[in-house]
mmCIF file with all atom_site columns, C-alpha atoms in Angstrom:
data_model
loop_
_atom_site.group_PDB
_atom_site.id
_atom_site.type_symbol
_atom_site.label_atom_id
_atom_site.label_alt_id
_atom_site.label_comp_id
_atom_site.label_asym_id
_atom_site.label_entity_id
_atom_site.label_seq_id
_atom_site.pdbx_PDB_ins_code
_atom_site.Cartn_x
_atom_site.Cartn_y
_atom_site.Cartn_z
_atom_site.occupancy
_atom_site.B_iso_or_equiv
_atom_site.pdbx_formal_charge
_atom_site.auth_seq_id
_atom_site.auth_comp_id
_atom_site.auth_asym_id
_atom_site.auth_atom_id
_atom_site.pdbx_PDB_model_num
ATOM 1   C CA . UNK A 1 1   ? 11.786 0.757   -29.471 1.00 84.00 ? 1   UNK A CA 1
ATOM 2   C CA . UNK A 1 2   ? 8.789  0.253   -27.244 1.00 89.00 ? 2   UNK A CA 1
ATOM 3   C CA . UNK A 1 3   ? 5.870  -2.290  -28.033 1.00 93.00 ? 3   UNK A CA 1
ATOM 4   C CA . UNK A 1 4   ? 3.093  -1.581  -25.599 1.00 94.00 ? 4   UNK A CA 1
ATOM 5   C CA . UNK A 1 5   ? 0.038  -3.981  -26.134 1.00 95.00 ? 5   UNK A CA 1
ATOM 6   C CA . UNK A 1 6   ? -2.852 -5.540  -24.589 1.00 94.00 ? 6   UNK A CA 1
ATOM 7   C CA . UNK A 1 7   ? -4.677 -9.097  -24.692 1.00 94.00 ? 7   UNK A CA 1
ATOM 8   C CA . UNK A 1 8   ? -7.729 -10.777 -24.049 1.00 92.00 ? 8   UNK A CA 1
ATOM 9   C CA . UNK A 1 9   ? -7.552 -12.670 -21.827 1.00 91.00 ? 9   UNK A CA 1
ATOM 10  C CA . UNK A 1 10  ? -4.698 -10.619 -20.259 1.00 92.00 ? 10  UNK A CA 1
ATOM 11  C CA . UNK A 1 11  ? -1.237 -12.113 -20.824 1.00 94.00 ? 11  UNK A CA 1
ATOM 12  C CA . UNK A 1 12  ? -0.206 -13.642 -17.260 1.00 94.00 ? 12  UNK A CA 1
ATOM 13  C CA . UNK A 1 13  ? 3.432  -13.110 -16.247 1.00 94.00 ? 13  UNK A CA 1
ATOM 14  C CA . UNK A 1 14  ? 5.166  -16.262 -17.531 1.00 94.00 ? 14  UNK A CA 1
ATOM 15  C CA . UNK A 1 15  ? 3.588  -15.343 -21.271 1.00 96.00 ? 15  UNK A CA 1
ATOM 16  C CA . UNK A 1 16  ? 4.901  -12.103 -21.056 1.00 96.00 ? 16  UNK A CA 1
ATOM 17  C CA . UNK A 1 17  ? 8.384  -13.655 -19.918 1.00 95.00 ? 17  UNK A CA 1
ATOM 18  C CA . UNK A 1 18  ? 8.173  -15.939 -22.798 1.00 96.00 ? 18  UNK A CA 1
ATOM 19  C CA . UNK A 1 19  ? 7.524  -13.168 -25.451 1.00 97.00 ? 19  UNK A CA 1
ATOM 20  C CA . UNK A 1 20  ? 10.594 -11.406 -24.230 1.00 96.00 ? 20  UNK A CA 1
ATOM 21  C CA . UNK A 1 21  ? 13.472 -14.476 -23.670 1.00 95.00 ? 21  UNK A CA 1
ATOM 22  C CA . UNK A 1 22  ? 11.735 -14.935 -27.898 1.00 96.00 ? 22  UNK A CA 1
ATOM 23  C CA . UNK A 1 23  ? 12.729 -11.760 -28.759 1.00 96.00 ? 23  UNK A CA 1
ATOM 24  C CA . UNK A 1 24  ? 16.207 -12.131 -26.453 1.00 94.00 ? 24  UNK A CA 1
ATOM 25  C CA . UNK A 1 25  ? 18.539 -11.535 -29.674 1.00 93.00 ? 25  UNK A CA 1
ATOM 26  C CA . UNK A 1 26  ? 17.106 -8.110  -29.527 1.00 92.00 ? 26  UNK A CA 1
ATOM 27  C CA . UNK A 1 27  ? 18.476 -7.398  -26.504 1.00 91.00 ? 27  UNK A CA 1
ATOM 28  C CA . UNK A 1 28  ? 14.771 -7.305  -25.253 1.00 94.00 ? 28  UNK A CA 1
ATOM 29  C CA . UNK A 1 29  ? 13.302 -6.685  -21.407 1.00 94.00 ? 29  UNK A CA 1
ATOM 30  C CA . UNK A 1 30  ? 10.246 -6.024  -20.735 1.00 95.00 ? 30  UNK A CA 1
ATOM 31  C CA . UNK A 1 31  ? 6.987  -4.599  -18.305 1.00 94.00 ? 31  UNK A CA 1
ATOM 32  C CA . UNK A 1 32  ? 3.893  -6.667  -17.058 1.00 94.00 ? 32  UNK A CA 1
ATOM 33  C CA . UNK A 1 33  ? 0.570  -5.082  -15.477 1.00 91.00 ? 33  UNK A CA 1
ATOM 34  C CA . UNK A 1 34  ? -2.599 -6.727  -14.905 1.00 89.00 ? 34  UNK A CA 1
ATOM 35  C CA . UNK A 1 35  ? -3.892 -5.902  -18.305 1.00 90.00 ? 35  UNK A CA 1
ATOM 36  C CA . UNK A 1 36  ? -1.394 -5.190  -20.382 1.00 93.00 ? 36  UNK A CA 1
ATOM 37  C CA . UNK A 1 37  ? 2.370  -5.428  -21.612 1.00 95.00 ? 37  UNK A CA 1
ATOM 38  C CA . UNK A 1 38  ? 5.533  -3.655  -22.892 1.00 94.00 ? 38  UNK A CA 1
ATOM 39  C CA . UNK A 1 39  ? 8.514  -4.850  -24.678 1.00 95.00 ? 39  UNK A CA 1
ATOM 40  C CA . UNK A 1 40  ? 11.959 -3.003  -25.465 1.00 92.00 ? 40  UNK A CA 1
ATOM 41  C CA . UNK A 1 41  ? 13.723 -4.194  -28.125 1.00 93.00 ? 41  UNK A CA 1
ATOM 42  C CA . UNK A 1 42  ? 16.720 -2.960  -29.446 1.00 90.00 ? 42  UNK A CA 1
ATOM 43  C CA . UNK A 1 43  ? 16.903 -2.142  -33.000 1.00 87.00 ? 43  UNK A CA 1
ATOM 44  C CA . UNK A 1 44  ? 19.660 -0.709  -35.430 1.00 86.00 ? 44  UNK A CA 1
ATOM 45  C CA . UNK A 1 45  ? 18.141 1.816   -38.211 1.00 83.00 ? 45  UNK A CA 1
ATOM 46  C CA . UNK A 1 46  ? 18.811 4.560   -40.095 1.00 82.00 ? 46  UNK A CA 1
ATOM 47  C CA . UNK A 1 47  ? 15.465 5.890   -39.333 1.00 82.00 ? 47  UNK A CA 1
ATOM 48  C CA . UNK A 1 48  ? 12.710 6.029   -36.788 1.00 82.00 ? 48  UNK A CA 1
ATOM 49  C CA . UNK A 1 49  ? 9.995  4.854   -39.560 1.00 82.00 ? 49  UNK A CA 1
ATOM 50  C CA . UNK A 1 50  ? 12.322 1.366   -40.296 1.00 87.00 ? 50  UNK A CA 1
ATOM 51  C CA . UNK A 1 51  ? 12.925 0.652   -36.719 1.00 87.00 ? 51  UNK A CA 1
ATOM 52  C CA . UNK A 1 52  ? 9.605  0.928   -36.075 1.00 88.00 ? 52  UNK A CA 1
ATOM 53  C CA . UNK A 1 53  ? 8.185  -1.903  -38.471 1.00 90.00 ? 53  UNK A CA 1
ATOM 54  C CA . UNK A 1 54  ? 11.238 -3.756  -37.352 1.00 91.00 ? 54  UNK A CA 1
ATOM 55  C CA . UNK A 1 55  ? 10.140 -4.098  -34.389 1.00 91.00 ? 55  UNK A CA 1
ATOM 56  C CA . UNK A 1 56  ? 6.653  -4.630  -34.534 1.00 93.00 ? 56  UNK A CA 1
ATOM 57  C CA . UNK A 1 57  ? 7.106  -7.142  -37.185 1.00 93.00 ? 57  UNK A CA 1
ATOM 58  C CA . UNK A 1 58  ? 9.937  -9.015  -34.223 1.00 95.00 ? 58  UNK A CA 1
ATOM 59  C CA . UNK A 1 59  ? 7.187  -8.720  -32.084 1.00 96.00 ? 59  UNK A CA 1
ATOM 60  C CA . UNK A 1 60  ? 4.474  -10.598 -34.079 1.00 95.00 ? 60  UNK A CA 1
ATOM 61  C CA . UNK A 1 61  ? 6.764  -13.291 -35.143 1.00 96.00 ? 61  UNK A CA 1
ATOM 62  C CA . UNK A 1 62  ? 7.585  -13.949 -31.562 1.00 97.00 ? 62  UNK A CA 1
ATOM 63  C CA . UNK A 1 63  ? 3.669  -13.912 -31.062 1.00 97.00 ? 63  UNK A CA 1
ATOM 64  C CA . UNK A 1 64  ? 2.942  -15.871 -33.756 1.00 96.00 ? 64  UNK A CA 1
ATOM 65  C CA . UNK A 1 65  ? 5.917  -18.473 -32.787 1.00 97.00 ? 65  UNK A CA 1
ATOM 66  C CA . UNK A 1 66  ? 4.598  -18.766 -29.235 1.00 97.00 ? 66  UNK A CA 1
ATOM 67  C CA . UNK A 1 67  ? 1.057  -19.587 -30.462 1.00 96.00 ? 67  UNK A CA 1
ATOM 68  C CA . UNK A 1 68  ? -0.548 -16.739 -28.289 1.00 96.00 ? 68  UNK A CA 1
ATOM 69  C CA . UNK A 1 69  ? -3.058 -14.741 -29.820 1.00 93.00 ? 69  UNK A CA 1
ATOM 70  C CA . UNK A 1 70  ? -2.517 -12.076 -31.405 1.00 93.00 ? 70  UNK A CA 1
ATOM 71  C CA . UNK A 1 71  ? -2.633 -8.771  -29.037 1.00 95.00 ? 71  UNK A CA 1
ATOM 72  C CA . UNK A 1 72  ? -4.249 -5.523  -29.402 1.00 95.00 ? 72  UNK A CA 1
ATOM 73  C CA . UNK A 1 73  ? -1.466 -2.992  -29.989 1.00 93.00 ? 73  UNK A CA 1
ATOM 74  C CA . UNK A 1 74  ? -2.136 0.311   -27.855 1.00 93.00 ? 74  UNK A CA 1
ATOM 75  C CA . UNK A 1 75  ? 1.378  2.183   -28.130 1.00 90.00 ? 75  UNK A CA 1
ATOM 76  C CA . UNK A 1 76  ? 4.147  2.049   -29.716 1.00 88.00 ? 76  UNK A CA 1
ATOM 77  C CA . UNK A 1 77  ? 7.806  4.658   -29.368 1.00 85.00 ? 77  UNK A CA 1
ATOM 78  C CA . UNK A 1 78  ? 10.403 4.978   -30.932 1.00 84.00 ? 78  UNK A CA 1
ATOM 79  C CA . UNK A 1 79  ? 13.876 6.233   -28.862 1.00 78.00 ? 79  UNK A CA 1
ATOM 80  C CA . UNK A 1 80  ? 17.221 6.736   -28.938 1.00 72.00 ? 80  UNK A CA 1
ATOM 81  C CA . UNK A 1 81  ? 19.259 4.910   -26.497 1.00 65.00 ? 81  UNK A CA 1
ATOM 82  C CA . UNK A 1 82  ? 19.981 8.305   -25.182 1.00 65.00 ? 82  UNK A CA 1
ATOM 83  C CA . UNK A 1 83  ? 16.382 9.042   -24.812 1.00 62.00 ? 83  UNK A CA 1
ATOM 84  C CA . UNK A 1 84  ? 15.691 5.523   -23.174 1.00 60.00 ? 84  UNK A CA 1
ATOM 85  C CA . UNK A 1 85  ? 18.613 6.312   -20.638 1.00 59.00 ? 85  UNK A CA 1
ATOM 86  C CA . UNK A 1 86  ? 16.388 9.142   -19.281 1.00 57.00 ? 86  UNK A CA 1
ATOM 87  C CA . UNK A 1 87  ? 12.494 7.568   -19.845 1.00 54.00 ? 87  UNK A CA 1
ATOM 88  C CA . UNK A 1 88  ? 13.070 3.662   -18.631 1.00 49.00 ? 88  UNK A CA 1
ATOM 89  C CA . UNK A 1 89  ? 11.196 2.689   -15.763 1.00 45.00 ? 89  UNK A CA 1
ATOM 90  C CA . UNK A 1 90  ? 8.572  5.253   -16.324 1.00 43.00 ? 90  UNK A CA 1
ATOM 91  C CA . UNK A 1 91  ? 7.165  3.921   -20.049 1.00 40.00 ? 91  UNK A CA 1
ATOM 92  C CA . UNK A 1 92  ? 4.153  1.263   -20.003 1.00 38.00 ? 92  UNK A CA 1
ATOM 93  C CA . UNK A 1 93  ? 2.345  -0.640  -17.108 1.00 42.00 ? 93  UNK A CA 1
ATOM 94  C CA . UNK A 1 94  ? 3.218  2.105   -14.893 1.00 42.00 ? 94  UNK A CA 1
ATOM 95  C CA . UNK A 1 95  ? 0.390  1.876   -12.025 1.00 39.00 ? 95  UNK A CA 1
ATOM 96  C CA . UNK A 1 96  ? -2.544 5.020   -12.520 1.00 42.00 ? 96  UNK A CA 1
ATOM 97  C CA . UNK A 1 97  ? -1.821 8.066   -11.181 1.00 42.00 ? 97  UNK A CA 1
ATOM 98  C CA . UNK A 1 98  ? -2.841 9.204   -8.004  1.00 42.00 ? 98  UNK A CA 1
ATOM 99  C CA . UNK A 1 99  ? -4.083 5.882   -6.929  1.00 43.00 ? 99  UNK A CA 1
ATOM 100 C CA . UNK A 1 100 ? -3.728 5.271   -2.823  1.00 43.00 ? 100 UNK A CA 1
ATOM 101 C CA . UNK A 1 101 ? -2.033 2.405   -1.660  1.00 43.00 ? 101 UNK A CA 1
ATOM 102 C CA . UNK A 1 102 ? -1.744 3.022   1.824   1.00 45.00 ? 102 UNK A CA 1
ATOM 103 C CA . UNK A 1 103 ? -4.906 1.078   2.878   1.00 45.00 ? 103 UNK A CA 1
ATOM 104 C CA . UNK A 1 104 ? -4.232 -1.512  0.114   1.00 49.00 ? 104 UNK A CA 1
ATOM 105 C CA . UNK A 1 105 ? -0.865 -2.247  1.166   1.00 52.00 ? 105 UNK A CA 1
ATOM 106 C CA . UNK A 1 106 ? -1.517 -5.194  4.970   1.00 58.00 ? 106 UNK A CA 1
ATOM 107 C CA . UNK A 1 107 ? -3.968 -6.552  2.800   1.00 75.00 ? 107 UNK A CA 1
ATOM 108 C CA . UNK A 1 108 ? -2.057 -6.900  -0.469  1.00 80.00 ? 108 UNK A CA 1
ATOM 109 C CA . UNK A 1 109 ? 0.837  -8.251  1.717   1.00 82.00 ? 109 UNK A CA 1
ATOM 110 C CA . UNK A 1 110 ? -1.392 -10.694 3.880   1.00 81.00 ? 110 UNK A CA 1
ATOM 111 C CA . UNK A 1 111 ? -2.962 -12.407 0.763   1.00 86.00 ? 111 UNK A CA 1
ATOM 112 C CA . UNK A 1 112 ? 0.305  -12.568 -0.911  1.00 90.00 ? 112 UNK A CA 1
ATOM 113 C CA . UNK A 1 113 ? 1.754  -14.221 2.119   1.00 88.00 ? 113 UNK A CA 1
ATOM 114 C CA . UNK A 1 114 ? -0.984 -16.770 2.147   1.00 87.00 ? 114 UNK A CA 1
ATOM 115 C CA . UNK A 1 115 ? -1.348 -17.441 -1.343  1.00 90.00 ? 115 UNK A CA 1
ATOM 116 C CA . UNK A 1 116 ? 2.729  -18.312 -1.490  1.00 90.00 ? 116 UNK A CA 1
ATOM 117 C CA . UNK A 1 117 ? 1.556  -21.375 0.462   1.00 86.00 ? 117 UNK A CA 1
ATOM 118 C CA . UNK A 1 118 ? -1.347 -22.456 -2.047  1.00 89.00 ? 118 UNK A CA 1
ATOM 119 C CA . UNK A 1 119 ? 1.175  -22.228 -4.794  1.00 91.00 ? 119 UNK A CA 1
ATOM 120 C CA . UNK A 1 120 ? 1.659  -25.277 -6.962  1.00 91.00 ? 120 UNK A CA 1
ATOM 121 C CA . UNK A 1 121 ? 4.039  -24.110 -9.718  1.00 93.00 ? 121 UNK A CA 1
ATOM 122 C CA . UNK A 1 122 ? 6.986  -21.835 -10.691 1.00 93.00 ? 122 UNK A CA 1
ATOM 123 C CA . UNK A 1 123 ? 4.630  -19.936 -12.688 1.00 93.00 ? 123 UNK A CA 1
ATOM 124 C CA . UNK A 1 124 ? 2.206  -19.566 -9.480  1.00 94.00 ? 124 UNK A CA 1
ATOM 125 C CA . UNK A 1 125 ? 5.296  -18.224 -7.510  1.00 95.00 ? 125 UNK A CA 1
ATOM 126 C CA . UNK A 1 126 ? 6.064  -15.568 -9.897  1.00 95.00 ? 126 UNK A CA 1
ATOM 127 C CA . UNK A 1 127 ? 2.651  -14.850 -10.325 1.00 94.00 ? 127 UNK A CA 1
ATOM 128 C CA . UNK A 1 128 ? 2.289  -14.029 -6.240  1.00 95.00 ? 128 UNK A CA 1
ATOM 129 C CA . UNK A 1 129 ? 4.976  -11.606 -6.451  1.00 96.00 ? 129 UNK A CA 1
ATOM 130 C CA . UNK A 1 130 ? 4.152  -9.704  -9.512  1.00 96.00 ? 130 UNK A CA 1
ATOM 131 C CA . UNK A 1 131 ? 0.624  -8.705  -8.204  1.00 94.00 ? 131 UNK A CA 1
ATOM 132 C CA . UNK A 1 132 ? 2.034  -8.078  -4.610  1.00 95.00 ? 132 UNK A CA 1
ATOM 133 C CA . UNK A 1 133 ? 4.618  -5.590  -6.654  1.00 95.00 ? 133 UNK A CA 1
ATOM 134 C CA . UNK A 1 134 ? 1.460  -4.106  -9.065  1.00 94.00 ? 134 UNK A CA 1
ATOM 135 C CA . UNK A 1 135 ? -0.754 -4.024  -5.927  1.00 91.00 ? 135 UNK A CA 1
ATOM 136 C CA . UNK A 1 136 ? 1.787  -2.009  -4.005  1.00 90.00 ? 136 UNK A CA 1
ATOM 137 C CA . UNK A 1 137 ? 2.465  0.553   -7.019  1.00 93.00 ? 137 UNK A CA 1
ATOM 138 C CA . UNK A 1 138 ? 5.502  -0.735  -8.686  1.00 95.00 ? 138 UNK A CA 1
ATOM 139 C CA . UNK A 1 139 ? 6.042  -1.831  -11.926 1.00 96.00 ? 139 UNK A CA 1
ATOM 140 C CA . UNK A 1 140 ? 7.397  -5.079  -12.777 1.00 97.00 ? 140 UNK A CA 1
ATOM 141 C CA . UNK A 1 141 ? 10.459 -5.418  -15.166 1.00 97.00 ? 141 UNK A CA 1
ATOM 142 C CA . UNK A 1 142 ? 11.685 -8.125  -17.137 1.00 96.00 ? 142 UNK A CA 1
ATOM 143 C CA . UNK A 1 143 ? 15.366 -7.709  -17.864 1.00 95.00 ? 143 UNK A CA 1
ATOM 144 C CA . UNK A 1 144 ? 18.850 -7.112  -16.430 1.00 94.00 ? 144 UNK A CA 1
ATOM 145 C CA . UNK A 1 145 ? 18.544 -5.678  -12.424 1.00 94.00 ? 145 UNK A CA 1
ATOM 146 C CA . UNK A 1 146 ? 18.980 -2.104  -13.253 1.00 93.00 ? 146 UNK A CA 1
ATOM 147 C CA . UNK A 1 147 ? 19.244 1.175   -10.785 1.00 93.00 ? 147 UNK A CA 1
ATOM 148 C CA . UNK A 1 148 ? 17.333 4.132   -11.717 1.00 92.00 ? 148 UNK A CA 1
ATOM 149 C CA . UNK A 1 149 ? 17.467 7.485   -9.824  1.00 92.00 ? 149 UNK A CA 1
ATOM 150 C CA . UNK A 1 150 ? 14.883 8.213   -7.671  1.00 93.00 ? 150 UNK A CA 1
ATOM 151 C CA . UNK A 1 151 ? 13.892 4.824   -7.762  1.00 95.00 ? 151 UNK A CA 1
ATOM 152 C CA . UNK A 1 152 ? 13.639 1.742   -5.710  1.00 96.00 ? 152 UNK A CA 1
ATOM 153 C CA . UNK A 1 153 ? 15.013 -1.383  -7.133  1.00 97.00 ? 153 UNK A CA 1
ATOM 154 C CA . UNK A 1 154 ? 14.309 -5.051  -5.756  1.00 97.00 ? 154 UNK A CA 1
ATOM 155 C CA . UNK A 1 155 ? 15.825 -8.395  -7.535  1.00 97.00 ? 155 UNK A CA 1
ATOM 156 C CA . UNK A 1 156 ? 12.883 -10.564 -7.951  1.00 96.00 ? 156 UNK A CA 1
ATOM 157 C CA . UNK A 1 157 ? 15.261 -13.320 -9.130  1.00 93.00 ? 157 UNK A CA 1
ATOM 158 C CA . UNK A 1 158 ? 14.618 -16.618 -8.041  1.00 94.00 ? 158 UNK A CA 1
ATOM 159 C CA . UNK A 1 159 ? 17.144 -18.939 -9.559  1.00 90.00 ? 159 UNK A CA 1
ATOM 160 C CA . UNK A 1 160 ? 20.016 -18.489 -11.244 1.00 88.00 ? 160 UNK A CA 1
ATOM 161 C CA . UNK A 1 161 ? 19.259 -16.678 -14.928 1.00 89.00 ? 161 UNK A CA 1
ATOM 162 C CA . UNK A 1 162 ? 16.164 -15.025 -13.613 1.00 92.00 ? 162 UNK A CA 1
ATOM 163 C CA . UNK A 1 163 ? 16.037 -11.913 -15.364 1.00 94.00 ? 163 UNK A CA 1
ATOM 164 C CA . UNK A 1 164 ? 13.220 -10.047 -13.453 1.00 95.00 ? 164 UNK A CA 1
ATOM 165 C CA . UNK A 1 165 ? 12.918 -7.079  -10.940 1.00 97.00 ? 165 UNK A CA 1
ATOM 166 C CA . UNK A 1 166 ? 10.713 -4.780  -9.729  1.00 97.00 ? 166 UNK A CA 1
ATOM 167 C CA . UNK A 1 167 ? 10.940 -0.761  -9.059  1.00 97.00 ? 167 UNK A CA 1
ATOM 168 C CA . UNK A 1 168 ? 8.754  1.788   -7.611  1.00 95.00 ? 168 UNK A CA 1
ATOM 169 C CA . UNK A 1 169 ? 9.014  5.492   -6.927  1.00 95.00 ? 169 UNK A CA 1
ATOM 170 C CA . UNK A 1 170 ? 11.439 5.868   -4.168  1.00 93.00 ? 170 UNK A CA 1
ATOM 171 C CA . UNK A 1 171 ? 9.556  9.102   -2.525  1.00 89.00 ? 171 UNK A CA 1
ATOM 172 C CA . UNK A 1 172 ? 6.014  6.845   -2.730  1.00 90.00 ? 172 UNK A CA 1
ATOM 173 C CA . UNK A 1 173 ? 4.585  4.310   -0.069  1.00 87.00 ? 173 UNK A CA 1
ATOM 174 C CA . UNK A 1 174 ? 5.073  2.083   -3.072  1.00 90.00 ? 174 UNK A CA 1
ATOM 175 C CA . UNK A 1 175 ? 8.709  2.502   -2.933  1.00 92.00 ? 175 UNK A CA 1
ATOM 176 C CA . UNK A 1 176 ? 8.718  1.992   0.529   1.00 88.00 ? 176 UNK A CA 1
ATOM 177 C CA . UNK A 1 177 ? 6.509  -0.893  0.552   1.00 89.00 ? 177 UNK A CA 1
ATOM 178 C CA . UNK A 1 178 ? 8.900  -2.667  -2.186  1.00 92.00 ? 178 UNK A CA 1
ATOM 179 C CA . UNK A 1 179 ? 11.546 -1.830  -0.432  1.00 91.00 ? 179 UNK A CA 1
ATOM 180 C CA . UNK A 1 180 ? 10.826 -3.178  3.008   1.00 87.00 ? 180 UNK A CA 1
ATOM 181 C CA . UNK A 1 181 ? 8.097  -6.046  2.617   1.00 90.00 ? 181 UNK A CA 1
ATOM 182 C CA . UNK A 1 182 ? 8.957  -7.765  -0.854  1.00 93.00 ? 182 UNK A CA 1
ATOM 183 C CA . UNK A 1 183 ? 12.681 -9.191  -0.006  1.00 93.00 ? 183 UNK A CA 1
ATOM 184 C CA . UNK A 1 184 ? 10.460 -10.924 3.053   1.00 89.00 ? 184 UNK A CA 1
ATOM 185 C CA . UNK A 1 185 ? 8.235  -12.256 0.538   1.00 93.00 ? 185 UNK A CA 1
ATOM 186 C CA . UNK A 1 186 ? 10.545 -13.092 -2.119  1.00 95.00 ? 186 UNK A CA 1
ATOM 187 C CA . UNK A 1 187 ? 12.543 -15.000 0.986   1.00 93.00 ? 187 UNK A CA 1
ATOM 188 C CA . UNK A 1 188 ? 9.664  -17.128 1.526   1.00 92.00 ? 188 UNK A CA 1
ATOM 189 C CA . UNK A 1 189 ? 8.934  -17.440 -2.070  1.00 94.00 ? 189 UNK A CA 1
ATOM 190 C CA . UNK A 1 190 ? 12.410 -18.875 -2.539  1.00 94.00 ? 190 UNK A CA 1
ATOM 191 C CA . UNK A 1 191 ? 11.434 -21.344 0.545   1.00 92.00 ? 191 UNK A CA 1
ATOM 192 C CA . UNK A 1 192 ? 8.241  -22.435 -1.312  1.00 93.00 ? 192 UNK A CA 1
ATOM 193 C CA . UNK A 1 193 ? 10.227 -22.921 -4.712  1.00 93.00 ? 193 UNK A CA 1
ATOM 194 C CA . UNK A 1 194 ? 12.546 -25.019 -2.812  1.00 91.00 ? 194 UNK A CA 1
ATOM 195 C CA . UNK A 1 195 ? 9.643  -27.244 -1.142  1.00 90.00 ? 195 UNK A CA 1
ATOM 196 C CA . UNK A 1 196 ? 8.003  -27.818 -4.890  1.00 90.00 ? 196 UNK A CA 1
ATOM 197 C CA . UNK A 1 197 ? 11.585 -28.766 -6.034  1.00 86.00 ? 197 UNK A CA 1
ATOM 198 C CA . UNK A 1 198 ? 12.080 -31.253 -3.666  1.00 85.00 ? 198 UNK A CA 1
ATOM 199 C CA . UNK A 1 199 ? 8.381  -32.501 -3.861  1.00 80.00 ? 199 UNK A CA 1
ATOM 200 C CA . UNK A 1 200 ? 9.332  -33.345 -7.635  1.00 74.00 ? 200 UNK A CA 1
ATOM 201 C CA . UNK A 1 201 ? 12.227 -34.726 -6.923  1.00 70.00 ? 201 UNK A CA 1
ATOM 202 C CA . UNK A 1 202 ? 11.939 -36.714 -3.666  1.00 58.00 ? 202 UNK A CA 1
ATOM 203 C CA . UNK A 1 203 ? 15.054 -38.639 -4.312  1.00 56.00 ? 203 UNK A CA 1
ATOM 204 C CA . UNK A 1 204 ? 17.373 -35.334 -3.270  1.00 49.00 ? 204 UNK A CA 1
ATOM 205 C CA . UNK A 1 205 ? 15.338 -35.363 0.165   1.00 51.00 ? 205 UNK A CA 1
ATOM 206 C CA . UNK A 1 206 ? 16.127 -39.320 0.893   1.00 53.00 ? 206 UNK A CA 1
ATOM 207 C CA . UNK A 1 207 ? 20.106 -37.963 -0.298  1.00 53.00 ? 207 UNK A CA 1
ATOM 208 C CA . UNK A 1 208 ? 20.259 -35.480 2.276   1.00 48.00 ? 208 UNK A CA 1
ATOM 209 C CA . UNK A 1 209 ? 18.557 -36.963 5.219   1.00 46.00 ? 209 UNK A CA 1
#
């Protein structure tokens, strides 16, 4: 089952994370875009009609429990996990069609970059690399690192029990952009997570000098 929504203001990355680690015991992932959101959730149902206010009522609890307003609904679809085998990674917050990348890409890369080193937070991290990955083309996935065919698939995992990754069309200059510039980027993000760590904790730095 397949949530797709919208908010205003637009869910940030971390919210969207949130909604889906809520709905976890539904064997949830998820997609983020700029302006809107998707959540799988996987529910067992006799028929399509149940599942479906299942999982819509899952997600508005979770909304609800997470004091986040409540979202503007724009899609919803119901699957079998045989049809979600051959549709994942091309439901919601897919980038628009035809868009070019080509002469977005240096400068989507190059503001990344620099904005990794005005980051303050966790949150600010992931929120670098998920518009780097949107800017590029891909789509950015919250869930188990998964392979699809004909796609490109990058871990975006920063720590251990990160659930996050990003894909992109393998025949695409997105798909070779994600493939070649974001483990650089997710390298240095790691190196900026580890500065803010140590910043926190300053002790571990006077331990290891």
């Amino acid at each position: 089952m397949i949530v797709e929504a919208t908010a205003d203001p637009a869910f940030e990355f971390h919210h969207v994370k949130q909604l889906v680690t809520r709905l976890d015991r539904w064997h949830s992932s998820g997609l983020y875009s700029l302006e809107r959101y998707a959540v799988q959730v996987q529910v067992s149902s006799p028929t399509h009609h149940e599942a479906l206010s299942l999982a819509l009522a899952a997600h508005d609890e979770a909304i609800e429990a997470l004091g986040f307003a409540p979202p503007t609904l724009l899609r919803t679809e119901v699957l079998t996990l045989g049809e979600l085998k051959h549709s994942v990674g091309q439901t919601a917050a897919e980038a628009p069609v035809g868009r070019v990348y080509d002469a977005l890409i240096p400068t989507a890369l190059y503001e990344a970059t620099r904005a990794l080193f005005r980051a303050n937070s966790r949150a600010g991290i992931d929120q670098v690399l998920t518009r780097f990955v949107i800017a590029a083309g891909g789509t950015v996935n919250i869930g188990e690192l998964q392979y699809f065919s004909g796609q490109v698939s990058v871990d975006l995992a920063l720590a251990p029990g990160d659930r996050m990754f990003a894909t992109a069309d393998a025949a695409s200059m997105a798909g070779l952009t994600v493939e070649q510039s974001l483990p650089a980027l997710i390298h240095d993000a790691e190196r900026m997570l580890a500065m803010l760590q140590l910043a926190d904790q300053p002790h571990l730095g006077q331990q290891t000098a």
